[in-house]
Short mmCIF file of C-alpha atoms and ligand atoms in Angstrom, two decimals:
data_model
loop_
_atom_site.label_atom_id
_atom_site.label_comp_id
_atom_site.label_asym_id
_atom_site.label_seq_id
_atom_site.Cartn_x
_atom_site.Cartn_y
_atom_site.Cartn_z
CA MET A 194 -12.83 -33.27 -176.59
CA SER A 195 -14.11 -30.90 -174.50
CA ILE A 196 -13.56 -26.71 -175.06
CA THR A 197 -12.77 -25.24 -172.38
CA LYS A 198 -12.35 -21.40 -171.79
CA VAL A 199 -8.85 -20.89 -171.19
CA THR A 200 -8.72 -17.16 -171.72
CA GLN A 201 -10.54 -16.36 -167.95
CA HIS A 202 -7.75 -18.32 -166.23
CA PRO A 203 -5.34 -15.27 -164.81
CA THR A 204 -1.90 -17.35 -166.64
CA GLN A 205 -4.04 -16.97 -169.60
CA ASN A 206 -5.25 -12.88 -169.66
CA GLU A 207 -2.01 -11.78 -169.24
CA GLY A 208 -1.94 -8.40 -170.83
CA LEU A 209 1.13 -6.42 -171.96
CA ILE A 210 3.76 -5.16 -169.02
CA PHE A 211 2.63 -1.41 -169.78
CA GLU A 212 -0.64 -2.60 -168.42
CA ARG A 213 0.71 -3.24 -165.21
CA SER A 214 2.85 0.22 -164.92
CA GLN A 215 1.71 1.71 -161.71
CA THR A 216 3.92 5.40 -161.42
CA GLY A 217 6.49 5.31 -158.54
CA ARG A 218 6.61 1.04 -158.34
CA VAL A 219 10.14 -0.03 -158.80
CA GLY A 220 11.98 -2.91 -158.78
CA TYR A 221 15.69 -1.91 -157.47
CA ARG A 222 17.00 0.51 -154.94
CA LEU A 223 20.39 1.87 -155.96
CA PRO A 224 23.10 3.44 -153.42
CA LYS A 225 22.90 7.42 -152.72
CA LEU A 226 24.99 8.94 -156.11
CA ASP A 227 28.10 9.86 -154.58
CA VAL A 228 29.80 11.00 -157.55
CA PRO A 229 31.82 14.05 -156.09
CA GLY A 230 30.47 17.12 -158.93
CA SER A 231 26.74 17.48 -160.81
CA ASP A 232 28.87 16.95 -163.75
CA ALA A 233 29.92 13.69 -163.34
CA ILE A 234 27.87 12.78 -166.82
CA PRO A 235 28.07 15.24 -169.57
CA ALA A 236 24.80 17.19 -169.57
CA GLU A 237 24.69 16.65 -173.58
CA LEU A 238 24.43 12.34 -172.18
CA ARG A 239 22.11 12.59 -169.93
CA ARG A 240 18.58 12.12 -170.46
CA ASP A 241 15.89 14.87 -169.18
CA ASP A 242 12.49 12.68 -170.04
CA ASP A 243 12.85 10.84 -166.92
CA LEU A 244 12.43 7.73 -168.52
CA GLU A 245 8.92 8.28 -169.73
CA GLY A 246 6.76 5.23 -170.99
CA MET A 247 8.55 2.89 -169.57
CA PRO A 248 6.99 0.50 -167.73
CA GLU A 249 6.72 0.84 -163.50
CA VAL A 250 6.29 -2.18 -162.55
CA SER A 251 8.02 -4.20 -159.57
CA GLU A 252 10.13 -7.33 -159.92
CA VAL A 253 7.37 -10.02 -159.12
CA ASP A 254 5.08 -8.01 -161.92
CA VAL A 255 7.98 -8.66 -164.10
CA ILE A 256 9.02 -12.47 -163.47
CA ARG A 257 5.24 -13.57 -163.39
CA HIS A 258 4.66 -11.04 -166.42
CA PHE A 259 6.98 -12.95 -168.60
CA THR A 260 6.75 -16.14 -167.03
CA ARG A 261 3.07 -16.27 -168.04
CA ILE A 262 4.27 -15.63 -171.24
CA SER A 263 6.22 -18.58 -170.96
CA THR A 264 3.98 -20.77 -170.78
CA TRP A 265 2.15 -19.90 -174.12
CA ASN A 266 5.08 -20.89 -176.04
CA TYR A 267 5.05 -24.28 -177.67
CA SER A 268 8.39 -25.95 -177.52
CA ILE A 269 10.99 -28.95 -177.87
CA ASP A 270 10.77 -29.93 -174.41
CA LEU A 271 7.14 -29.57 -173.65
CA GLY A 272 6.24 -32.03 -177.04
CA MET A 273 6.73 -33.21 -180.38
CA TYR A 274 7.43 -31.40 -183.09
CA PRO A 275 7.23 -32.65 -186.03
CA LEU A 276 8.17 -29.81 -188.93
CA GLY A 277 9.84 -31.43 -191.78
CA SER A 278 12.29 -30.85 -193.37
CA CYS A 279 13.59 -28.87 -190.63
CA THR A 280 14.10 -31.66 -187.85
CA MET A 281 13.36 -30.38 -184.86
CA LYS A 282 14.16 -33.15 -182.54
CA TYR A 283 15.44 -33.42 -179.14
CA ASN A 284 18.50 -33.31 -178.27
CA SER A 285 20.59 -34.68 -175.00
CA ARG A 286 20.96 -31.44 -172.33
CA LEU A 287 24.71 -32.98 -172.31
CA ASN A 288 26.06 -31.49 -175.32
CA GLU A 289 24.40 -27.74 -174.21
CA LYS A 290 25.93 -28.57 -170.95
CA VAL A 291 29.49 -28.89 -172.69
CA ALA A 292 28.75 -25.79 -174.80
CA ARG A 293 29.00 -24.03 -171.94
CA ILE A 294 32.31 -25.14 -170.12
CA GLY A 295 34.26 -21.57 -169.16
CA GLY A 296 37.21 -22.43 -171.28
CA TYR A 297 35.30 -22.86 -174.54
CA THR A 298 32.65 -19.64 -173.76
CA ASN A 299 35.49 -17.40 -172.68
CA LEU A 300 37.90 -18.52 -175.35
CA HIS A 301 38.38 -14.45 -177.59
CA PRO A 302 38.11 -15.56 -181.07
CA LEU A 303 41.53 -12.92 -182.00
CA ALA A 304 43.51 -15.10 -178.92
CA PRO A 305 46.86 -16.67 -180.65
CA GLU A 306 46.84 -20.20 -181.86
CA GLU A 307 49.62 -21.57 -179.34
CA GLU A 308 46.43 -20.10 -176.54
CA SER A 309 43.73 -21.85 -178.87
CA GLN A 310 44.92 -25.07 -179.29
CA GLY A 311 41.99 -26.95 -177.63
CA ALA A 312 39.37 -25.21 -179.41
CA LEU A 313 41.60 -25.72 -182.96
CA GLU A 314 41.69 -29.58 -182.11
CA LEU A 315 37.81 -29.25 -181.43
CA MET A 316 37.04 -27.88 -184.81
CA TYR A 317 39.92 -29.93 -186.45
CA ARG A 318 37.98 -33.44 -185.41
CA LEU A 319 34.54 -31.87 -186.04
CA GLN A 320 35.60 -31.51 -190.04
CA GLU A 321 37.58 -34.98 -189.66
CA ASP A 322 34.29 -36.40 -188.69
CA LEU A 323 32.26 -34.46 -190.88
CA ALA A 324 34.03 -35.81 -193.57
CA GLU A 325 34.00 -39.36 -192.49
CA ILE A 326 30.27 -38.53 -192.52
CA THR A 327 29.67 -37.51 -195.65
CA GLY A 328 32.79 -39.32 -197.57
CA LEU A 329 33.93 -35.87 -198.48
CA PRO A 330 37.61 -35.06 -196.96
CA GLY A 331 37.42 -31.17 -197.58
CA VAL A 332 35.19 -29.80 -194.79
CA SER A 333 34.57 -25.67 -194.05
CA LEU A 334 32.90 -24.99 -190.46
CA GLN A 335 32.63 -21.45 -191.75
CA PRO A 336 29.34 -20.91 -192.55
CA ALA A 337 26.67 -19.69 -190.10
CA ALA A 338 23.42 -21.58 -191.50
CA GLY A 339 22.10 -23.95 -194.25
CA ALA A 340 21.49 -21.25 -196.74
CA GLN A 341 25.17 -20.04 -196.61
CA GLY A 342 26.73 -23.36 -196.75
CA GLU A 343 25.40 -23.84 -200.30
CA MET A 344 26.31 -20.60 -201.45
CA THR A 345 29.38 -21.53 -200.46
CA GLY A 346 29.10 -24.82 -202.09
CA VAL A 347 27.78 -23.42 -205.31
CA MET A 348 30.95 -20.90 -205.24
CA LEU A 349 33.28 -23.99 -204.79
CA ILE A 350 32.04 -25.38 -207.77
CA ARG A 351 31.69 -21.84 -210.02
CA ALA A 352 35.50 -21.65 -208.92
CA PHE A 353 36.42 -24.51 -209.79
CA LEU A 354 35.13 -24.76 -213.40
CA ASP A 355 36.89 -20.90 -213.82
CA LYS A 356 40.10 -22.42 -213.21
CA ARG A 357 39.41 -25.53 -215.28
CA ASP A 358 37.54 -23.79 -218.11
CA GLY A 359 39.15 -20.73 -217.97
CA ASP A 360 37.06 -17.99 -220.31
CA ALA A 361 34.42 -21.26 -221.82
CA SER A 362 33.39 -21.14 -218.37
CA ALA A 363 31.39 -18.11 -218.95
CA ASP A 364 29.27 -20.52 -221.47
CA ARG A 365 28.58 -22.67 -218.37
CA ARG A 366 26.31 -21.04 -215.97
CA VAL A 367 23.16 -23.54 -215.78
CA MET A 368 22.25 -24.91 -212.24
CA LEU A 369 19.69 -27.87 -212.54
CA ILE A 370 17.52 -27.87 -209.32
CA PRO A 371 14.51 -30.14 -208.93
CA GLU A 372 11.07 -27.78 -208.75
CA SER A 373 10.28 -29.53 -205.06
CA ALA A 374 13.76 -27.70 -204.06
CA HIS A 375 13.97 -25.63 -201.00
CA GLY A 376 14.04 -22.21 -202.01
CA THR A 377 17.03 -21.52 -200.96
CA ASN A 378 18.99 -23.86 -203.80
CA PRO A 379 18.18 -21.45 -206.62
CA ALA A 380 18.56 -18.50 -204.45
CA SER A 381 22.44 -19.81 -203.68
CA ALA A 382 22.30 -20.86 -206.86
CA ALA A 383 21.36 -17.19 -208.11
CA LEU A 384 23.70 -15.36 -206.14
CA ALA A 385 26.82 -17.49 -207.00
CA GLY A 386 26.04 -16.65 -210.71
CA PHE A 387 24.22 -19.39 -211.95
CA THR A 388 20.58 -18.88 -213.91
CA VAL A 389 18.12 -22.26 -212.97
CA LYS A 390 16.18 -24.89 -214.40
CA ALA A 391 13.95 -26.90 -212.98
CA ILE A 392 14.45 -30.34 -213.14
CA ARG A 393 10.78 -32.21 -213.45
CA ALA A 394 9.56 -35.34 -210.91
CA ASN A 395 8.30 -38.81 -212.15
CA ALA A 396 4.76 -39.93 -210.62
CA ASP A 397 6.82 -41.52 -207.67
CA GLY A 398 8.45 -37.97 -206.80
CA LEU A 399 11.52 -39.35 -207.97
CA THR A 400 14.08 -37.13 -210.10
CA ASP A 401 12.69 -37.03 -213.79
CA MET A 402 15.49 -39.14 -215.58
CA GLU A 403 14.54 -38.18 -218.74
CA HIS A 404 14.10 -34.56 -218.27
CA LEU A 405 17.68 -34.48 -216.48
CA ARG A 406 18.92 -36.02 -219.57
CA GLN A 407 17.41 -33.63 -221.81
CA LEU A 408 18.32 -30.64 -219.84
CA CYS A 409 21.89 -32.14 -220.06
CA ASP A 410 21.98 -31.85 -223.75
CA GLU A 411 20.34 -28.44 -223.70
CA GLY A 412 24.18 -27.49 -222.84
CA GLY A 413 25.72 -25.26 -220.68
CA VAL A 414 25.32 -27.16 -217.59
CA ALA A 415 27.26 -26.28 -214.84
CA GLY A 416 26.02 -28.57 -211.95
CA LEU A 417 22.79 -30.19 -210.34
CA MET A 418 21.90 -28.90 -206.46
CA LEU A 419 19.53 -32.27 -205.35
CA THR A 420 18.39 -32.64 -201.79
CA ASN A 421 18.56 -36.61 -201.02
CA PRO A 422 16.39 -37.49 -199.57
CA ASN A 423 14.33 -35.05 -201.74
CA THR A 424 12.19 -32.74 -200.43
CA VAL A 425 9.41 -34.97 -199.90
CA GLY A 426 11.56 -37.42 -198.35
CA ILE A 427 11.52 -40.05 -200.59
CA PHE A 428 15.38 -41.10 -201.18
CA GLU A 429 16.39 -40.82 -204.91
CA THR A 430 17.54 -44.76 -205.58
CA ASN A 431 19.15 -43.07 -209.17
CA ILE A 432 21.67 -40.70 -207.05
CA LYS A 433 24.36 -42.65 -209.18
CA GLU A 434 23.20 -42.46 -212.41
CA ILE A 435 22.37 -38.49 -211.70
CA CYS A 436 25.76 -38.00 -210.75
CA ASP A 437 27.40 -39.77 -213.63
CA THR A 438 24.81 -37.91 -215.89
CA ILE A 439 25.54 -34.47 -214.74
CA HIS A 440 29.44 -35.27 -214.53
CA ALA A 441 29.24 -36.99 -218.32
CA ALA A 442 27.66 -33.24 -219.48
CA GLY A 443 30.98 -31.59 -217.65
CA GLY A 444 28.87 -30.72 -214.11
CA LEU A 445 29.53 -31.25 -210.64
CA VAL A 446 26.59 -32.19 -208.21
CA TYR A 447 25.76 -30.34 -205.13
CA MET A 448 23.88 -31.86 -202.74
CA ASP A 449 21.56 -30.31 -199.87
CA GLY A 450 22.21 -32.01 -196.53
CA ALA A 451 20.01 -30.56 -194.79
CA ASN A 452 18.31 -34.07 -194.33
CA MET A 453 21.00 -36.15 -192.99
CA ASN A 454 19.22 -37.54 -190.47
CA ALA A 455 17.96 -39.64 -192.41
CA LEU A 456 21.59 -40.95 -193.76
CA VAL A 457 24.28 -40.37 -190.70
CA GLY A 458 26.00 -43.56 -190.12
CA VAL A 459 23.72 -45.25 -193.21
CA ALA A 460 24.92 -43.93 -196.39
CA ARG A 461 27.43 -41.51 -197.35
CA PRO A 462 26.61 -38.52 -200.33
CA GLY A 463 30.76 -38.78 -201.14
CA ASP A 464 30.39 -42.63 -202.04
CA MET A 465 27.22 -41.71 -204.00
CA GLY A 466 29.24 -39.53 -206.32
CA VAL A 467 28.65 -35.78 -204.40
CA ASP A 468 30.92 -33.39 -204.75
CA VAL A 469 29.61 -30.95 -202.26
CA ILE A 470 27.21 -31.01 -199.32
CA HIS A 471 26.19 -28.54 -196.34
CA LEU A 472 25.57 -29.76 -193.64
CA ASN A 473 22.98 -28.15 -190.91
CA LEU A 474 24.37 -28.83 -187.02
CA HIS A 475 21.60 -26.75 -186.49
CA LYS A 476 19.18 -29.69 -187.47
CA THR A 477 21.12 -33.01 -187.84
CA PHE A 478 23.85 -32.67 -184.92
CA SER A 479 22.49 -31.30 -181.89
CA THR A 480 22.03 -27.33 -182.26
CA PRO A 481 18.34 -26.49 -181.22
CA HIS A 482 16.63 -25.57 -184.31
CA GLY A 483 14.05 -23.20 -185.20
CA GLY A 484 14.37 -20.52 -182.23
CA GLY A 485 15.86 -18.01 -184.45
CA GLY A 486 19.52 -18.27 -182.84
CA PRO A 487 22.63 -19.09 -184.47
CA GLY A 488 23.04 -21.67 -186.74
CA CYS A 489 26.28 -23.67 -188.31
CA GLY A 490 26.15 -25.12 -192.07
CA PRO A 491 29.38 -26.68 -192.68
CA CYS A 492 30.27 -27.30 -196.24
CA CYS A 493 32.37 -30.69 -197.55
CA CYS A 494 33.80 -31.21 -200.89
CA THR A 495 35.51 -33.70 -202.67
CA ALA A 496 39.64 -33.22 -202.42
CA GLU A 497 39.73 -31.79 -205.84
CA LEU A 498 37.46 -28.87 -204.16
CA ALA A 499 39.41 -28.66 -201.18
CA GLU A 500 41.86 -25.67 -202.42
CA PHE A 501 38.66 -23.52 -203.14
CA LEU A 502 37.51 -23.48 -199.69
CA PRO A 503 37.43 -20.65 -197.44
CA VAL A 504 40.09 -18.96 -195.48
CA PRO A 505 41.51 -19.84 -192.76
CA ARG A 506 41.84 -23.87 -192.82
CA ILE A 507 42.22 -25.64 -189.95
CA GLU A 508 45.90 -27.83 -190.45
CA LYS A 509 47.88 -30.00 -188.68
CA SER A 510 51.11 -30.25 -187.78
CA GLY A 511 52.91 -33.01 -185.46
CA ASP A 512 49.94 -32.42 -182.41
CA ARG A 513 49.90 -29.01 -183.05
CA PHE A 514 46.98 -26.76 -184.67
CA HIS A 515 47.10 -23.65 -186.98
CA LEU A 516 45.80 -21.25 -189.45
CA ASN A 517 46.56 -21.39 -192.72
CA TYR A 518 45.32 -18.46 -194.76
CA ASP A 519 48.18 -18.57 -197.32
CA LEU A 520 45.56 -20.58 -199.76
CA PRO A 521 45.88 -18.90 -203.23
CA GLU A 522 42.74 -20.12 -204.80
CA SER A 523 40.13 -19.82 -201.71
CA ILE A 524 36.81 -18.03 -202.59
CA GLY A 525 37.76 -15.85 -199.36
CA ARG A 526 35.98 -15.96 -195.74
CA VAL A 527 31.86 -16.18 -195.69
CA LYS A 528 31.81 -15.67 -192.03
CA ALA A 529 33.46 -13.31 -189.21
CA PHE A 530 36.80 -15.63 -187.31
CA PHE A 531 35.60 -19.48 -187.74
CA GLY A 532 31.76 -19.33 -187.50
CA ASN A 533 29.90 -20.16 -185.07
CA PHE A 534 31.73 -22.56 -182.51
CA GLY A 535 29.50 -23.43 -180.00
CA MET A 536 27.24 -24.71 -182.38
CA MET A 537 30.74 -26.77 -183.28
CA VAL A 538 30.93 -27.79 -180.00
CA ARG A 539 27.74 -29.40 -179.16
CA ALA A 540 27.62 -30.99 -182.68
CA LEU A 541 31.29 -32.97 -181.47
CA SER A 542 29.51 -33.68 -178.42
CA TYR A 543 26.60 -35.28 -180.45
CA ILE A 544 29.00 -37.22 -182.39
CA TYR A 545 31.07 -38.73 -179.68
CA THR A 546 27.96 -39.44 -177.10
CA HIS A 547 26.46 -41.30 -179.74
CA GLY A 548 29.22 -42.96 -181.32
CA ALA A 549 29.14 -44.95 -185.06
CA GLU A 550 26.65 -47.56 -183.81
CA GLY A 551 24.48 -44.85 -182.29
CA LEU A 552 24.38 -42.39 -184.76
CA ARG A 553 23.68 -45.22 -186.77
CA GLU A 554 20.67 -46.14 -184.32
CA ALA A 555 19.59 -42.49 -184.52
CA THR A 556 18.92 -42.87 -188.25
CA GLU A 557 17.52 -45.96 -187.92
CA THR A 558 14.59 -45.07 -186.24
CA ALA A 559 14.15 -41.54 -187.48
CA VAL A 560 13.29 -43.58 -190.47
CA LEU A 561 11.37 -45.97 -188.53
CA ASN A 562 9.05 -43.60 -186.64
CA ALA A 563 8.30 -41.51 -189.77
CA ARG A 564 7.33 -44.43 -191.93
CA TYR A 565 4.64 -45.58 -188.96
CA VAL A 566 3.21 -42.47 -188.75
CA ALA A 567 3.17 -43.24 -192.99
CA GLU A 568 1.44 -46.94 -192.30
CA LYS A 569 -0.89 -45.97 -189.81
CA LEU A 570 -2.02 -42.68 -191.26
CA LYS A 571 -2.29 -43.69 -195.09
CA ASP A 572 -5.63 -44.94 -195.15
CA THR A 573 -7.41 -41.74 -193.23
CA TYR A 574 -4.92 -38.98 -195.33
CA HIS A 575 -4.20 -39.10 -199.11
CA LYS A 576 -0.57 -40.04 -199.40
CA PRO A 577 0.87 -38.93 -202.88
CA TYR A 578 3.58 -41.11 -203.45
CA ASN A 579 3.73 -44.91 -202.80
CA ALA A 580 7.53 -45.36 -202.10
CA ASP A 581 8.15 -45.90 -198.80
CA CYS A 582 8.97 -42.89 -197.06
CA MET A 583 12.91 -41.57 -195.36
CA HIS A 584 12.63 -40.05 -192.10
CA GLU A 585 9.33 -37.56 -193.52
CA ALA A 586 5.82 -39.10 -194.36
CA ILE A 587 4.11 -36.77 -196.66
CA PHE A 588 -0.01 -36.47 -196.77
CA SER A 589 -2.14 -34.18 -198.91
CA HIS A 590 -5.38 -32.85 -197.68
CA LYS A 591 -7.22 -33.85 -201.02
CA HIS A 592 -9.93 -36.41 -199.12
CA GLN A 593 -11.17 -33.75 -196.77
CA SER A 594 -11.01 -30.92 -198.67
CA ALA A 595 -13.82 -32.60 -200.37
CA LYS A 596 -15.05 -32.16 -197.06
CA GLY A 597 -14.33 -28.12 -197.47
CA VAL A 598 -11.87 -29.10 -194.44
CA VAL A 599 -8.12 -28.05 -195.52
CA THR A 600 -4.41 -28.64 -194.69
CA LEU A 601 -4.33 -25.05 -192.45
CA ASP A 602 -7.65 -26.14 -190.16
CA ILE A 603 -6.48 -29.65 -189.75
CA ALA A 604 -3.23 -28.12 -188.68
CA LYS A 605 -5.04 -25.47 -186.37
CA ARG A 606 -7.06 -28.61 -184.98
CA LEU A 607 -3.87 -30.44 -183.94
CA ILE A 608 -2.96 -27.33 -181.12
CA ASP A 609 -6.35 -28.63 -179.46
CA TYR A 610 -4.49 -31.93 -179.25
CA GLY A 611 -1.46 -30.42 -178.10
CA PHE A 612 0.92 -31.14 -180.99
CA HIS A 613 2.02 -28.68 -183.12
CA PRO A 614 1.49 -28.66 -186.13
CA PRO A 615 3.93 -30.23 -189.12
CA THR A 616 4.79 -28.57 -191.69
CA VAL A 617 2.21 -27.61 -193.81
CA TYR A 618 1.74 -26.01 -197.71
CA PHE A 619 5.37 -27.28 -198.37
CA PRO A 620 6.88 -28.33 -200.96
CA LEU A 621 4.58 -26.89 -203.70
CA VAL A 622 4.29 -29.66 -206.04
CA VAL A 623 2.07 -31.19 -203.69
CA GLU A 624 -1.64 -29.39 -202.80
CA GLY A 625 -2.25 -28.80 -199.43
CA ALA A 626 0.91 -31.17 -197.89
CA MET A 627 1.50 -31.74 -194.80
CA LEU A 628 5.24 -32.76 -194.10
CA ILE A 629 5.35 -34.58 -191.07
CA GLU A 630 8.96 -35.41 -189.75
CA PRO A 631 8.75 -36.80 -186.25
CA THR A 632 12.79 -37.59 -185.94
CA GLU A 633 14.33 -40.22 -183.97
CA SER A 634 13.32 -38.40 -180.32
CA VAL A 635 10.12 -39.38 -180.23
CA GLY A 636 8.78 -42.76 -178.72
CA ARG A 637 5.91 -45.13 -179.37
CA ALA A 638 3.46 -44.02 -177.25
CA ASP A 639 3.79 -39.80 -178.20
CA LEU A 640 3.93 -41.22 -182.23
CA ASP A 641 0.48 -43.13 -181.11
CA ALA A 642 -1.07 -40.33 -179.53
CA PHE A 643 -0.57 -38.30 -182.40
CA ILE A 644 -1.92 -40.40 -184.91
CA ASP A 645 -4.96 -40.80 -182.98
CA ALA A 646 -5.32 -36.93 -183.14
CA MET A 647 -4.70 -36.88 -186.49
CA ARG A 648 -7.72 -39.96 -186.96
CA SER A 649 -9.70 -37.82 -184.45
CA ILE A 650 -9.77 -34.60 -186.86
CA ASP A 651 -10.07 -36.66 -189.55
CA ARG A 652 -13.67 -37.97 -188.00
CA GLU A 653 -14.50 -34.32 -186.92
CA ILE A 654 -14.32 -33.45 -190.34
CA SER A 655 -16.90 -35.82 -191.25
CA GLU A 656 -19.28 -35.23 -187.46
CA SER A 657 -18.79 -31.49 -187.22
CA PRO A 658 -16.41 -29.55 -189.79
CA GLU A 659 -16.76 -25.95 -188.35
CA LEU A 660 -15.23 -27.73 -185.37
CA VAL A 661 -12.19 -28.07 -187.31
CA THR A 662 -12.35 -25.11 -189.38
CA ASN A 663 -12.61 -23.02 -186.27
CA ALA A 664 -10.23 -24.16 -184.58
CA PRO A 665 -7.81 -23.88 -182.43
CA HIS A 666 -10.33 -23.27 -179.58
CA SER A 667 -7.84 -24.26 -176.43
CA THR A 668 -5.75 -21.14 -177.02
CA ARG A 669 -5.81 -17.53 -175.72
CA ILE A 670 -6.41 -16.16 -179.46
CA GLY A 671 -7.24 -17.97 -182.56
CA ARG A 672 -6.18 -17.88 -185.75
CA LEU A 673 -3.89 -14.75 -187.17
CA ASP A 674 -3.58 -12.59 -189.76
CA GLU A 675 0.02 -14.39 -190.04
CA ALA A 676 0.93 -11.72 -193.72
CA ALA A 677 -0.21 -8.69 -192.09
CA ALA A 678 1.63 -10.00 -189.07
CA ALA A 679 4.68 -10.27 -190.93
CA ARG A 680 3.82 -7.27 -193.12
CA LYS A 681 2.42 -4.49 -190.89
CA PRO A 682 4.35 -5.71 -186.78
CA VAL A 683 3.07 -3.22 -183.83
CA LEU A 684 6.68 -3.33 -182.93
CA ARG A 685 6.61 -0.01 -179.89
CA TRP A 686 4.30 0.86 -177.38
CA ARG A 687 3.05 4.03 -176.94
CA ALA A 688 0.99 5.30 -173.94
CA GLU A 689 -1.27 8.18 -175.47
CA THR A 690 -2.50 5.28 -178.13
CA ASP A 691 -4.67 2.34 -178.47
CA ALA A 692 -0.91 0.33 -180.18
CA MET A 693 -2.93 -2.86 -180.59
CA THR A 694 -4.97 -1.30 -182.87
CA SER A 695 -3.41 1.80 -183.85
CA GLY A 696 -1.25 -0.61 -186.40
CA ALA A 697 1.76 2.73 -186.20
C1 PLP J 912 16.22 -26.07 -193.84
C2 PLP J 912 16.98 -26.01 -194.83
C3 PLP J 912 17.84 -25.18 -195.11
C4 PLP J 912 18.41 -23.96 -194.64
O1 PLP J 912 18.78 -23.94 -193.59
P1 PLP J 912 19.13 -22.43 -192.83
O2 PLP J 912 20.25 -23.05 -191.87
O3 PLP J 912 17.39 -22.38 -192.38
O4 PLP J 912 19.75 -21.41 -193.80
C5 PLP J 912 18.32 -25.75 -196.88
N1 PLP J 912 17.55 -26.88 -197.56
C6 PLP J 912 16.77 -27.38 -196.67
C7 PLP J 912 16.22 -28.46 -197.64
C8 PLP J 912 16.41 -27.33 -195.91
O5 PLP J 912 15.40 -28.08 -194.96
#
């Protein structure tokens, strides 16, 4: 692959918009102020600094500046985005269009029930579909993220135990969590007042049953938080036995459903013995994920736990929908109004446009794609577990690090090949991990191109490793000091200093 110096191109050497500023240049014309009297705006509200420090630019300056910068972005619309554990998939534009229907976007959350029947019905139907998909009949759409869905779910467990055990509940405060878990799991457990004990995995990457039983025998177990398929992409085949073990110890099972993209339409957590789950509508069910926008992390639970779900509950009587706030056992609200409604519209649109068959096919394709990558790369990259993966394939840098090249270098070099790097160095249980989740939205040709790129990088590591250790070569900037960027961000332009180097 030839390395071109792209930074000379006018679209690539864009400075800050302040550097385009020319005194007196404007992008607008306002009519003459015809408000009578000079005191139309009170003096203390008028600014007197003449907008000092603002860039003075024309319309075309603004348009070109931001359009050029936008072309430096990598996006799901541009190519494969194989972030493991995150389900960054392409979703149909139709769902976006439906979410923009005026009747939905203009509805005020405080509009009376009789004027919100359509929106209430939409939420009610989505709840019913998510109940069917998970096999868990109690659903709240309120949580605004996966992490908040987790917190809601463990609060349900806490409320259930407090009611069941009374004062004795205080002796039951241990939440078991696999050591590979997403960091939000122990955080949610701690927020709900539990202490965390880590469960080891066995050599196959599955929950170590012996260790699980031992921890249960130690007593005080309130529950288990498990991701399935787990965080190394493998289905916990002992799930039923795991649930039985926890239930026998008097605890409940929470499943982190962020990986539902591997199960929808094929297997239901409720049937496996799971008591509570959260879903990430912004991973599995269409909302674009990763742009920092709003999310939705519905919490689904057994009938037994439903009385503790957040208020208000959406209920149906006859063909009318209404909100019930009068649920004395509820943990209360977890989010203003009803949660992030636009995500719910997208999710229902996604479910209806796929249908049951289509949802199953999406799941099967997601798993097939990951297994294809796993199979094609297993001779090139070290695959730490033998089991067939589900929706994501995990590798490590073991073979390459022996030649002085590590996961970060491989990830950076992938950028030169036109791919967004996969998730790296997560989960922590695999040293130098590369967690690759192609999703169902990638076709065979793109998968092959990705596999070719990964193999080609491995060849480069043998032939000219510095090509990889110095990558990326095709981008405007190379490697950033990411820690400094996060800890000492430069967020303000100061005309009198060089803002890019001042660190202020
Ligand atoms: C993404 C993810 C979460 C957290 O979801 P957010 O919406 O980012 O809060 C939790 N667990 C797992 C396994 C995830 O992949």
